[in-house]
Each structure stands twice: as C-alpha cells, then as structure tokens.
Coordinates of C-alpha atoms and ligand atoms in Angstrom, one line a residue:
X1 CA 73.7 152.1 89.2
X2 CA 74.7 151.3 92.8
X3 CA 77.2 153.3 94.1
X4 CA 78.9 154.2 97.5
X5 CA 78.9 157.5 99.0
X6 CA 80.9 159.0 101.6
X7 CA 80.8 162.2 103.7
X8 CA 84.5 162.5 104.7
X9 CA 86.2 163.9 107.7
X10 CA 84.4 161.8 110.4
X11 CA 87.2 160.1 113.0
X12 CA 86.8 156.4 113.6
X13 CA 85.3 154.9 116.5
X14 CA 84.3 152.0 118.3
X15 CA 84.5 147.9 117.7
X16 CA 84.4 146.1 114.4
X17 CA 84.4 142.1 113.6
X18 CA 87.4 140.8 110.9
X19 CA 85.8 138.0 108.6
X20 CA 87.2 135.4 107.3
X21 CA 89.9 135.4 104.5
X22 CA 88.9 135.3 101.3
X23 CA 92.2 134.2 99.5
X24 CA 92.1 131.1 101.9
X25 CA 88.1 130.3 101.6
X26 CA 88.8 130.6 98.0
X27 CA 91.4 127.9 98.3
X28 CA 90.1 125.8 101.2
X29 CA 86.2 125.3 99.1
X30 CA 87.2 123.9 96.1
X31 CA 90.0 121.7 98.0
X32 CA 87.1 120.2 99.3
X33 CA 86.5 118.3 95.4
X34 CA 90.0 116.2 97.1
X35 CA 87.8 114.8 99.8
X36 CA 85.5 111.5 100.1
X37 CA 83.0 112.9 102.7
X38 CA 81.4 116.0 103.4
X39 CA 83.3 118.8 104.9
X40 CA 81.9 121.6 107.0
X41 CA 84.0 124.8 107.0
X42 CA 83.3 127.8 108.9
X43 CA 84.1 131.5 108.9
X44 CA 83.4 132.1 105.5
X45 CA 83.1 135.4 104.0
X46 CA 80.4 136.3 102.8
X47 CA 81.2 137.6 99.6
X48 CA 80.9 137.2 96.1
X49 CA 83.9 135.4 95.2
X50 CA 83.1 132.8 97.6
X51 CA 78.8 132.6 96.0
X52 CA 80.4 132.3 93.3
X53 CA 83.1 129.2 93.9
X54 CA 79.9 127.9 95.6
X55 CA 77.9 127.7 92.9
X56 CA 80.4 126.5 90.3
X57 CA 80.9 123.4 92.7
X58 CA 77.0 123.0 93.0
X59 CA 77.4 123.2 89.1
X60 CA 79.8 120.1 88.8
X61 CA 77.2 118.2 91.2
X62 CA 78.9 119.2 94.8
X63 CA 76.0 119.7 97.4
X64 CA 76.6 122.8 98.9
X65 CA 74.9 123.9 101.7
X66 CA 75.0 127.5 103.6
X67 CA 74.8 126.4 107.3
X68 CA 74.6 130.0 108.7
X69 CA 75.9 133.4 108.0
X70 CA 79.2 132.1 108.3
X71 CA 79.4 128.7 107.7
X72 CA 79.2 126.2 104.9
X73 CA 79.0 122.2 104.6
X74 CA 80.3 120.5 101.3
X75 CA 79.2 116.8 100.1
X76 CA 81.8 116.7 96.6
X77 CA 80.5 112.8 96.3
X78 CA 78.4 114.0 93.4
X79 CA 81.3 115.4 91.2
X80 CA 81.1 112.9 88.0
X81 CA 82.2 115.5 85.4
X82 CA 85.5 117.2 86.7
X83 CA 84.1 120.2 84.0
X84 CA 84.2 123.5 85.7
X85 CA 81.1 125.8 84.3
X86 CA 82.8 128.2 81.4
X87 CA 80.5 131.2 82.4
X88 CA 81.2 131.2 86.0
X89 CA 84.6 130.7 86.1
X90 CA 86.4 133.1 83.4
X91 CA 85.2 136.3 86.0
X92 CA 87.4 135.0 88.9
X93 CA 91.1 134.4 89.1
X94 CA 90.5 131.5 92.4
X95 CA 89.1 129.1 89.9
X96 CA 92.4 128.7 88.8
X97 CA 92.4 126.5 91.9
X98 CA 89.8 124.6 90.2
X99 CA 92.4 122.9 88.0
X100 CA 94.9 121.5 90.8
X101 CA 91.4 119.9 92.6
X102 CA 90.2 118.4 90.2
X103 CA 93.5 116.8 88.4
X104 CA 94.0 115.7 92.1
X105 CA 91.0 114.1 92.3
X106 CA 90.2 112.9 89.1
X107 CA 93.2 113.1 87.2
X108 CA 91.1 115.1 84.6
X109 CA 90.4 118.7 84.8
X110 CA 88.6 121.2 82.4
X111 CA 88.6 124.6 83.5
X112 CA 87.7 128.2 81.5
X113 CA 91.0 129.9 81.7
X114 CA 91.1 132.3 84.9
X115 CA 89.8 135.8 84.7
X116 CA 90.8 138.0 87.6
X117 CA 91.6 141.7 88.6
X118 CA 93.0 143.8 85.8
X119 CA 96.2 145.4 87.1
X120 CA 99.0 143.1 84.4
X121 CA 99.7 140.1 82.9
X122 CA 98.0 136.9 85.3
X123 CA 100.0 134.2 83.7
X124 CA 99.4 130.6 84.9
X125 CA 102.8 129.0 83.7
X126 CA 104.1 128.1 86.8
X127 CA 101.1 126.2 87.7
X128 CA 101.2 123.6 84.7
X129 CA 105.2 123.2 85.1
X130 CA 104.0 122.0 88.6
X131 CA 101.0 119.8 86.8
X132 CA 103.5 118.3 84.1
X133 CA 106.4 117.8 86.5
X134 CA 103.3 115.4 88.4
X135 CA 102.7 113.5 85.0
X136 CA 100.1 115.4 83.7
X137 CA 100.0 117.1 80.1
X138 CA 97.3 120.2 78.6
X139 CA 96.3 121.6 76.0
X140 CA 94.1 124.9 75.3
X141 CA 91.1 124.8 73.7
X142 CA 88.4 127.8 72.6
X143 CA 89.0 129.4 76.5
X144 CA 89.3 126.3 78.2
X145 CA 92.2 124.8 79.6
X146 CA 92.1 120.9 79.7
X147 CA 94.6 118.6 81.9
X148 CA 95.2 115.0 81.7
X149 CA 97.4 112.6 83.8
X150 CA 97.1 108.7 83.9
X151 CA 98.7 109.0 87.2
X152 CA 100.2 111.8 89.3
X153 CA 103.9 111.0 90.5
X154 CA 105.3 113.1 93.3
X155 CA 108.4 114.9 92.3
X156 CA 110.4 118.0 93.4
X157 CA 108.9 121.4 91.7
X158 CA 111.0 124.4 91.8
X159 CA 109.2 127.6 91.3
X160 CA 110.8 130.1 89.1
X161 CA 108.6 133.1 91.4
X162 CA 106.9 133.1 94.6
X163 CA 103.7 132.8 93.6
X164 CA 100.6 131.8 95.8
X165 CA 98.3 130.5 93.3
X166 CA 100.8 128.6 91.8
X167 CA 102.0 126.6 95.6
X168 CA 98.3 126.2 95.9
X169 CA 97.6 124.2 92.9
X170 CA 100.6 122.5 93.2
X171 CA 100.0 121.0 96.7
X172 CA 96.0 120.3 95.3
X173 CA 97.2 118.4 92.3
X174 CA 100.2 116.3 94.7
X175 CA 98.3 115.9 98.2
X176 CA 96.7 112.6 96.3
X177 CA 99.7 111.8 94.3
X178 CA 101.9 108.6 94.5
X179 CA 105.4 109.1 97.0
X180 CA 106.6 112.4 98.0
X181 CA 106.3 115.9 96.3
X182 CA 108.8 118.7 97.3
X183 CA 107.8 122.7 96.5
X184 CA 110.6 125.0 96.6
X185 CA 110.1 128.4 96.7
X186 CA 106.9 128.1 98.1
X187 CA 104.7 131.7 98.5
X188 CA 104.2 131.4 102.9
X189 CA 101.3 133.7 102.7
X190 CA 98.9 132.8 106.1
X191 CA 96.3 131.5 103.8
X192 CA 98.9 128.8 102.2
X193 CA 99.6 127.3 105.5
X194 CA 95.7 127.9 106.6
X195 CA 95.1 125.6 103.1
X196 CA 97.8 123.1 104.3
X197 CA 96.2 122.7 107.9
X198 CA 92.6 121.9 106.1
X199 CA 94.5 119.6 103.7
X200 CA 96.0 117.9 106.8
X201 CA 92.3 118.1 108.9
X202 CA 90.8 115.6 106.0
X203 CA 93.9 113.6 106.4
X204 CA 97.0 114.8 104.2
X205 CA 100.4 114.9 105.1
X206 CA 101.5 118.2 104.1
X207 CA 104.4 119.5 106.0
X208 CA 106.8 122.8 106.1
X209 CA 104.1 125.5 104.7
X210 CA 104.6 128.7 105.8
X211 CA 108.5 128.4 104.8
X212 CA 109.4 128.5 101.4
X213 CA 110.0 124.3 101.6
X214 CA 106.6 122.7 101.2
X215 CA 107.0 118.5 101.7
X216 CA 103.9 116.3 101.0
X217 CA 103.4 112.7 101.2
X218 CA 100.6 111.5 98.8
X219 CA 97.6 109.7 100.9
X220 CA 95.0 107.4 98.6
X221 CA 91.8 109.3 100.8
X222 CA 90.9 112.1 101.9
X223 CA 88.4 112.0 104.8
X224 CA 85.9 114.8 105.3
X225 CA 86.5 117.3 108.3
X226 CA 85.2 120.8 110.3
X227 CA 87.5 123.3 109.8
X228 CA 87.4 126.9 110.6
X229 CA 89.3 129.9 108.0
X230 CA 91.7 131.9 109.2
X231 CA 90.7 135.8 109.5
X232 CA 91.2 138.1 106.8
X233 CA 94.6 140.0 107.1
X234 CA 94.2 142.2 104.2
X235 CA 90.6 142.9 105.3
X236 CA 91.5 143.8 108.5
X237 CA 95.2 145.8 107.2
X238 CA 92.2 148.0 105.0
X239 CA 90.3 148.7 108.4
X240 CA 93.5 149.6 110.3
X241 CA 94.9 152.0 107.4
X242 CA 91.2 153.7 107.2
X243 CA 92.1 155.0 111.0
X244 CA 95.6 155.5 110.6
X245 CA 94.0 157.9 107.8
X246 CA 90.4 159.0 109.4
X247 CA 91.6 159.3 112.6
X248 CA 90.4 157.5 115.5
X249 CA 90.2 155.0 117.7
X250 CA 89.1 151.5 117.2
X251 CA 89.6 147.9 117.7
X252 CA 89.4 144.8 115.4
X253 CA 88.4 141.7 116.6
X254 CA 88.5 138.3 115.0
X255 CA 92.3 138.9 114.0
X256 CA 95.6 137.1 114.2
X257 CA 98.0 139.7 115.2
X258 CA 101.0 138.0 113.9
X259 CA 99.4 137.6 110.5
X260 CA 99.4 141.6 110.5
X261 CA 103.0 142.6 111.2
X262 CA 103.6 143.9 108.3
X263 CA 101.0 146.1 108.1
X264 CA 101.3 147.3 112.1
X265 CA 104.7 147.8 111.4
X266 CA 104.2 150.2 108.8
X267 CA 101.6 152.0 110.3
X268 CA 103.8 152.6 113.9
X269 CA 106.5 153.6 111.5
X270 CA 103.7 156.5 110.0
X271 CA 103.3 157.4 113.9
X272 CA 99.7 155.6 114.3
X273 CA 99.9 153.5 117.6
X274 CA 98.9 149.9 117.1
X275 CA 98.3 147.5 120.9
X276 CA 98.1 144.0 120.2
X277 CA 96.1 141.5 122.0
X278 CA 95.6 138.0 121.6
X279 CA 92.6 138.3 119.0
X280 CA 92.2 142.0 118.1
X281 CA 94.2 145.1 117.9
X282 CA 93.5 148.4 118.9
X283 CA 94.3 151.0 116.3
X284 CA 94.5 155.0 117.4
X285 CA 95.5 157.7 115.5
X286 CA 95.3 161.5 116.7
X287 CA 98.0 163.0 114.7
X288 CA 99.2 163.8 110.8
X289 CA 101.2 160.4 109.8
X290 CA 104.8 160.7 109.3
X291 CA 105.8 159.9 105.0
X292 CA 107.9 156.6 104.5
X293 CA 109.1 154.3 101.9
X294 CA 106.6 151.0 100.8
X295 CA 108.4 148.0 98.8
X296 CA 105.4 145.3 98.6
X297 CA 106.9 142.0 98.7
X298 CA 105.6 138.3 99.1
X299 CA 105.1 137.1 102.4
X300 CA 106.1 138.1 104.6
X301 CA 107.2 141.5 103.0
X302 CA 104.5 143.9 103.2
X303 CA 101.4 142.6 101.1
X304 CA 100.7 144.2 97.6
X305 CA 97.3 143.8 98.7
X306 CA 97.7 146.5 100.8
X307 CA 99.4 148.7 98.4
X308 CA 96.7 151.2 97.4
X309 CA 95.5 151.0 100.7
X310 CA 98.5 152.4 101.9
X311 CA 99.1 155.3 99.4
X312 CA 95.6 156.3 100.1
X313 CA 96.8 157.9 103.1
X314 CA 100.5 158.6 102.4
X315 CA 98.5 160.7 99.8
X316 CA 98.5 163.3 103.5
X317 CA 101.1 162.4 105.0
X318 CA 103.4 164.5 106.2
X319 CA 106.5 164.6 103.3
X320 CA 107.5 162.9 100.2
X321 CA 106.7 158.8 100.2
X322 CA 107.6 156.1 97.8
X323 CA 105.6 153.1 97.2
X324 CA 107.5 150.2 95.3
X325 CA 105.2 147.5 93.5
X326 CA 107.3 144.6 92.8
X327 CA 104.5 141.5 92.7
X328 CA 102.4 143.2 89.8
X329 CA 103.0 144.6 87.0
X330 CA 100.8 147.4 86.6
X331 CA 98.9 147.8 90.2
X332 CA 98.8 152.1 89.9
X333 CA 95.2 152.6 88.1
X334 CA 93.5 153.4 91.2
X335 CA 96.1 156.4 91.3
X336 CA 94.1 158.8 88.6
X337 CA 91.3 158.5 90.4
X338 CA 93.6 159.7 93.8
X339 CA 93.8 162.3 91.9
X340 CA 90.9 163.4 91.0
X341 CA 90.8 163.9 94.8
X342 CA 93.7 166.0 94.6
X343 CA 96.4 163.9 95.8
X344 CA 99.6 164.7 94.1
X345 CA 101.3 160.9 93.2
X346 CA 103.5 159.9 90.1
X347 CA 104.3 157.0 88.7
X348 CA 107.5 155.9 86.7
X349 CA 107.6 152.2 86.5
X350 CA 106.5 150.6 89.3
X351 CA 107.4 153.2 91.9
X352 CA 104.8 155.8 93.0
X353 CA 105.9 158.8 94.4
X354 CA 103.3 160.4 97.1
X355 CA 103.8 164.0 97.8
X356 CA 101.7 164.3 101.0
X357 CA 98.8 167.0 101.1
X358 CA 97.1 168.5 104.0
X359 CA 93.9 167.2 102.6
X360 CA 91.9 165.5 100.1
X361 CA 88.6 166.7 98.5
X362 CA 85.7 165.1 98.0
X363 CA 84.8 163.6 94.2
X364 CA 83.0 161.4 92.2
X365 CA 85.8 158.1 91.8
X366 CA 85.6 155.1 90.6
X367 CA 86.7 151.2 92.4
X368 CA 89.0 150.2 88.9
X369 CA 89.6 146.5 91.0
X370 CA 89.0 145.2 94.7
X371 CA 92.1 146.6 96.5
X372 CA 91.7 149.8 94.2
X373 CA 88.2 150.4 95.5
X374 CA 88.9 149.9 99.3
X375 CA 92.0 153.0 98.8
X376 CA 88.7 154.9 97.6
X377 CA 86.4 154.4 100.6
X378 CA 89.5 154.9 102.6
X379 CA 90.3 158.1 100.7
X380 CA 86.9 159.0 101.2
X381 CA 86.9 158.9 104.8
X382 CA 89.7 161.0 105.1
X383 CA 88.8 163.9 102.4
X384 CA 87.0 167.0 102.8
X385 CA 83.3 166.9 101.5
X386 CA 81.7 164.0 99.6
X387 CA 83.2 161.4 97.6
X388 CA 81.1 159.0 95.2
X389 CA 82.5 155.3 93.9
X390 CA 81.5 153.8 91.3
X391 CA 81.8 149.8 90.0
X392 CA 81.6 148.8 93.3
X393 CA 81.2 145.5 92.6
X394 CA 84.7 145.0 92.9
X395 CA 84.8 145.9 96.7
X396 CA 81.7 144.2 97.1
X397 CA 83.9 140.4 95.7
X398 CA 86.2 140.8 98.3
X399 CA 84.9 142.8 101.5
X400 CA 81.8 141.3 103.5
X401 CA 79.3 143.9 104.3
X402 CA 81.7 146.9 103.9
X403 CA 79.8 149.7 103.9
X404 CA 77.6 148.8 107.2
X405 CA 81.0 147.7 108.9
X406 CA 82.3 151.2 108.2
X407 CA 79.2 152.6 109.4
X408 CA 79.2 151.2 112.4
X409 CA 82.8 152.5 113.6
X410 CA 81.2 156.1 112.8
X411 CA 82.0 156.5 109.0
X412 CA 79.5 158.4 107.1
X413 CA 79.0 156.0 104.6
X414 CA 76.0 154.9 102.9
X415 CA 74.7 153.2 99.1
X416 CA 72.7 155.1 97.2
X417 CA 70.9 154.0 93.6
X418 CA 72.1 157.0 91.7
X419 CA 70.8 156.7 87.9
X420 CA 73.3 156.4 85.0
X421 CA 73.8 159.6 84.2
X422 CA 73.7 158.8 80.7
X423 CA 70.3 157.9 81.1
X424 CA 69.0 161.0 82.3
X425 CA 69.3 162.0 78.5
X426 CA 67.2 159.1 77.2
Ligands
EPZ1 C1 97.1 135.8 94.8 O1 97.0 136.0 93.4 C2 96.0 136.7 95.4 N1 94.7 136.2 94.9 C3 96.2 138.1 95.0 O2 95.2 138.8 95.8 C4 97.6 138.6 95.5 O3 97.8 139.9 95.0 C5 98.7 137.7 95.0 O4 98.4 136.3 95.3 C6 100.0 138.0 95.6 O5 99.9 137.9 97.0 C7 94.2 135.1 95.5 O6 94.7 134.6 96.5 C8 92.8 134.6 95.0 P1 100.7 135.1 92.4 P2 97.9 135.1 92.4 O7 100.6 133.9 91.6 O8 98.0 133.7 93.0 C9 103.7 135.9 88.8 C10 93.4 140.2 96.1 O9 93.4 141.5 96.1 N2 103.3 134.6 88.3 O10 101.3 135.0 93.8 O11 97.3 135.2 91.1 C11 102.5 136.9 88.7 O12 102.5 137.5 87.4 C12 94.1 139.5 95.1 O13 92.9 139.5 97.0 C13 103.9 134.0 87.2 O14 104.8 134.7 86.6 O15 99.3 135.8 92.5 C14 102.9 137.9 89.7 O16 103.9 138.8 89.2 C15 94.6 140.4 94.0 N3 103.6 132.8 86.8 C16 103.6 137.1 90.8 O17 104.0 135.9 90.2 C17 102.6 132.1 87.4 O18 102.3 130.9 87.0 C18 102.7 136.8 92.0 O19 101.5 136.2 91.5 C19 101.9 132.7 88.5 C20 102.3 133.9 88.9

C-alpha cells in the first residue's frame, strides 16, 4: 500500500505556491448545474474531491472539461436527469451541495445521502428546514435522499447552528427562487462569500455573505461566467503550522492574508513570526513555541480545520496547552496516533490537553481523516527519526501534490509502495 514517509528534523526552507480552496471549488462546481451556459472556473485544486464532483457532473450529462492544471470549463446544458450517481457520491460529504443545485435548478433532486470524514455525527437537518421553508418536501429512500418542490418561494431561514454546508445549500436552492430569501445565521467562512461572488458572476443577486445576514433576490437565469477560487486558507494555515513546528523559514504565495488571521494570530501568539504581504506570507521560526489555549470556532474563530494541525506542534511546545473543539463532535482520533509518537495529550470531552515534549519520535502512524493526516506529516517533520503514514488517501482528497510541495521547502519527505504487511505471510 502507498504510504508516506518522513525523515524528521529537517528545518523548512524556501518558496511554496497555496492552491486553490477545496471547500469553495467543491461548492463553486456543482453551482455551476444553476447556470444556462458554460462556465470556466479556474484555480482548481487538483485533488480528489474535486475528480470526483467532476465526474459525478459528467455522470448527470454536464461536459466537463480540464482546461489546464488548474483550470476547468463546465457546459451543465446536458443535465436532463437531476439524479446524482449513488456510487460516487456516498464517499464525499460536498455532494451534499448536489441537492441545493439541483432543487435550484430543476426543482427535483436525488442525491445518495452524504458520506464524509469520520470524526461525529454529519447531520443534514438544517439543510432540508432551509429546502422546506423554500416549498420543497423529501423523503428517504434505500440511501437516497429525494427533494421535490413545484415551485421555490423565497422566505426568511433562520439557522439553528452556524453551519457552512447548510448556508451553501440554502443560497443554491433560493439564488433561482421567486422574491427574496433571508439566511440568518449564516456560517461567513471565505469560501461562502467566494460561492456568493461566483453566484453573483453568472448573474445572481446575492448580497451580505460574509456576515451572518445573507439577502438574495431570486433571478429566472443564470448566465455562464470565468471565475477564479479563492486560495486555500486551511491549506496554507497546514504549511505555516509545519514551520512554526519544523523550524524555518519560508514564504507562501498565492494567499489572502486576511483569510489567515486566525491562524497567524495563533502562531505569533506561540512566538513564530509571521510578515504579511499583499499575496504571500513569510513564516520564520528559530525558537521552541510558547504553549497556549485553542477554542476552534466558526468563522471567523480559529478554523477546526486547523485543529490537529495545531496540536501537532503544541505536542513540543513549551508548557501545558488546551485545545477546545466546539464545531465537531468527536475531532480527537488523530490523537492515539500522536501518541504513538510520544506526545503526551488527553482528552476529556472535547478538550485536549497538550503537555509539551522536547521532541517527538519517529513511528509508523496512520492519516484516520484529511485534517488528521496533515497533523501527521506535520508531526513527522518535526520528530526525531522516521515516521510512516498510512491511509493516505485522505490527505491525498484534500491537499494537491502534498508530498512534492513539502519536498520542495526541504522536507525529507517521499512515497514509498511498502507491501501490506499482512501479506508478507501469504
Ligand atoms: C464544512 O463541513 C467543511 N467541509 C468542513 O471541512 C468543516 O470542518 C466544516 O464546514 C466547519 O467549518 C466542506 O466545506 C466540504 P457544518 P460541513 O455544517 O458543512 C452541525 C475539511 O477538513 N450541523 O459547518 O459539513 C454539525 O454537526 C472539512 O475540509 C447540524 O447540526 O460542516 C457541526 O457540529 C472537514 N445540522 C456544525 O453544525 C446540519 O444540518 C458545523 O457543521 C449541519 C451541520
């Protein structure tokens, strides 16, 4: 099986290009379904998430065409049969997105009910209150989730939690509806209002995303459009905590410093030093980080996204830190396998507590989701010796071309074919 290997202990150094986001390409592609002509959007990942919301649009009759490493052009005219393929779609949590297209669209949607990462309970309830509040009714059927409206009325939603998949359907399924829709308590992630500035490219009138007030007038067409996805935060928040725990110096490019505060915030409060420039940020850190106290909150709190990330290198800080998950409810796997690296964390609830270590040491891990498996490379990095991860196919969803990016900034990094172990014995 493939697996990642790491030689730790190597500082960080040198230049490395931020791709696109993968929450908002994941988004932005199937909003495309809303549109009457064919949309070119560029700065795509290229990941597997976003093959894979490819393909399942190629599936319903979409032609989808890959333009150039980083760009793809959309023609949704041949959707007929707003189905979405069972097979593909159970394995990623973004097809829920699928549904609010396509109900938008065609006022019909039949979706495989959304798989996603495994760290809790992924409930989709606020999404179809925002569905039935437009008009529409479901029911559940043998895995697949079917939605009907004869028409789609705008209509004020309030949502009963921040949640970003849930704004996303709702301004899909209302973008095309009839009058004015209001979403209240809106998630203001950067990839909501990058989804709301497509929407408004191909001609919507979607207003106040960003805040946690979302106003949209229903239009009868969508026009088709070039637009270009925003860069990926998280992506670049894993990059910048690898230094802050490696050691180094190096610059991001292709970044949106304002979508990072957060993160940089954190990470000047651990002592790394963080210069912002209009496009890229230069990250150096010569020094043991200083312990602090993590709450992840919704945008724009600091990202649970970044959670393990973060604990990967409290894990040798200097002192006692706590790391507060209050989005999930049950983001803490990837901690046995810190510790099989020796880093010395409990968890009570949904509180970690990191008792920094001088050092890490090297050890066969595993990736138990995407976020998960980019705390391991970044524990990796910064451990004594040589760390292996397994499953990497969840880093591999979600981070383009990880291991050569690492590389190339001076990590001693590499994939390596190593056979099951289990099969030696046969
Ligand atoms: C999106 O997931 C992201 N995924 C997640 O990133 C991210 O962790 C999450 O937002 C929070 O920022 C994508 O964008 C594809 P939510 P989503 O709806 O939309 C509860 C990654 O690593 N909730 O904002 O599924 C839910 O249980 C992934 O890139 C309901 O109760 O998250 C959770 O506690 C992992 N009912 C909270 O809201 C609902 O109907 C936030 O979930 C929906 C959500």
């Amino acid at each position: 099986m493939e697996k990642i290997m790491i030689n730790g202990g190597k500082r960080l150094k040198g230049i490395v290009r931020i791709s696109g986001a993968k929450n908002a390409a994941v988004a932005i592609i199937p909003a495309v379904i809303l549109s009457d002509g064919v949309c070119r959007i560029e700065n795509v990942p290229n990941i597997q998430d976003v093959i894979i919301m490819a393909e399942i649009l190629r599936e319903m009759g979409a032609r989808v065409t890959r333009i150039n490493r980083t760009a793809i052009e959309i023609d949704p005219k041949g959707i007929k049969e707003p189905v979405a393929a069972y097979e593909l779609v159970r394995h990623m949590r973004a097809s829920s997105y699928l549904m609010g297209a396509l109900l938008g669209k065609f006022h019909h949607a039949q979706v495989a009910l959304p798989g996603g990462c495994d760290f809790g309970v992924r409930p989709i309830d606020q999404h179809l209150k925002s569905f039935s509040i437009l008009g529409a009714s479901h029911t559940i059927e043998e895995g697949m989730i079917k939605i009907n409206a004869d028409k789609l009325v705008g209509k004020r939603i309030y949502l009963d939690v921040v949640s970003v998949g849930a704004t996303v359907n709702a301004m899909l399924a209302s973008v095309k509806a009839e009058g004015k829709t209001t979403i209240e308590n809106a998630a203001k992630e950067p990839h909501i209002v990058d989804l709301a500035n497509f929407l408004n490219s191909m001609g919507a009138d979607v207003r106040g995303a960003g805040t946690d007030v979302i106003k949209i007038n229903g239009v009868k067409t969508l026009r088709g459009s070039t637009y270009s996805i925003i860069p990926d935060q998280i992506e670049a928040g894993t990059f910048m905590a690898a230094v802050a725990g490696a050691g180094g110096d190096v610059t991001l490019q292709n970044v949106i410093p304002k979508h990072l505060e957060p993160i940089t915030a954190k990470l000047r409060e651990m002592g790394v030093t963080i210069e912002e420039y209009d496009d890229s940020v230069r990250v150096i850190s010569n020094q043991r980080l200083k312990r602090c106290n993590v709450k992840t909150r919704p945008h724009p709190g600091f990202p649970t996204d970044m959670q393990p990330q973060i604990a990967a290198i409290l894990a040798i800080a200097d002192g006692t830190s706590m790391v507060n998950e209050s989005v999930w409810d049950n983001r803490f796997k990837y901690v046995d396998e810190l510790r099989r690296m020796g880093a010395d964390i409990s968890v009570s609830d949904k509180t970690a507590v990191v008792v920094g270590i001088d050092c890490l040491k090297g050890a066969p891990v595993k990736a138990t989701d995407l976020r998960a498996g980019a705390a391991m490379i970044i524990a990796g990095l910064e451990a004594d010796g040589t760390t292996t991860i397994e499953d990497i196919k969840h880093i591999e969803r979600g981070y383009e071309d990880v291991v050569n990016k690492f590389a190339s900034i001076g990590a001693d990094i590499r994939k390596i074919y190593d056979r099951d172990p289990a099969a030696k014995t046969s």
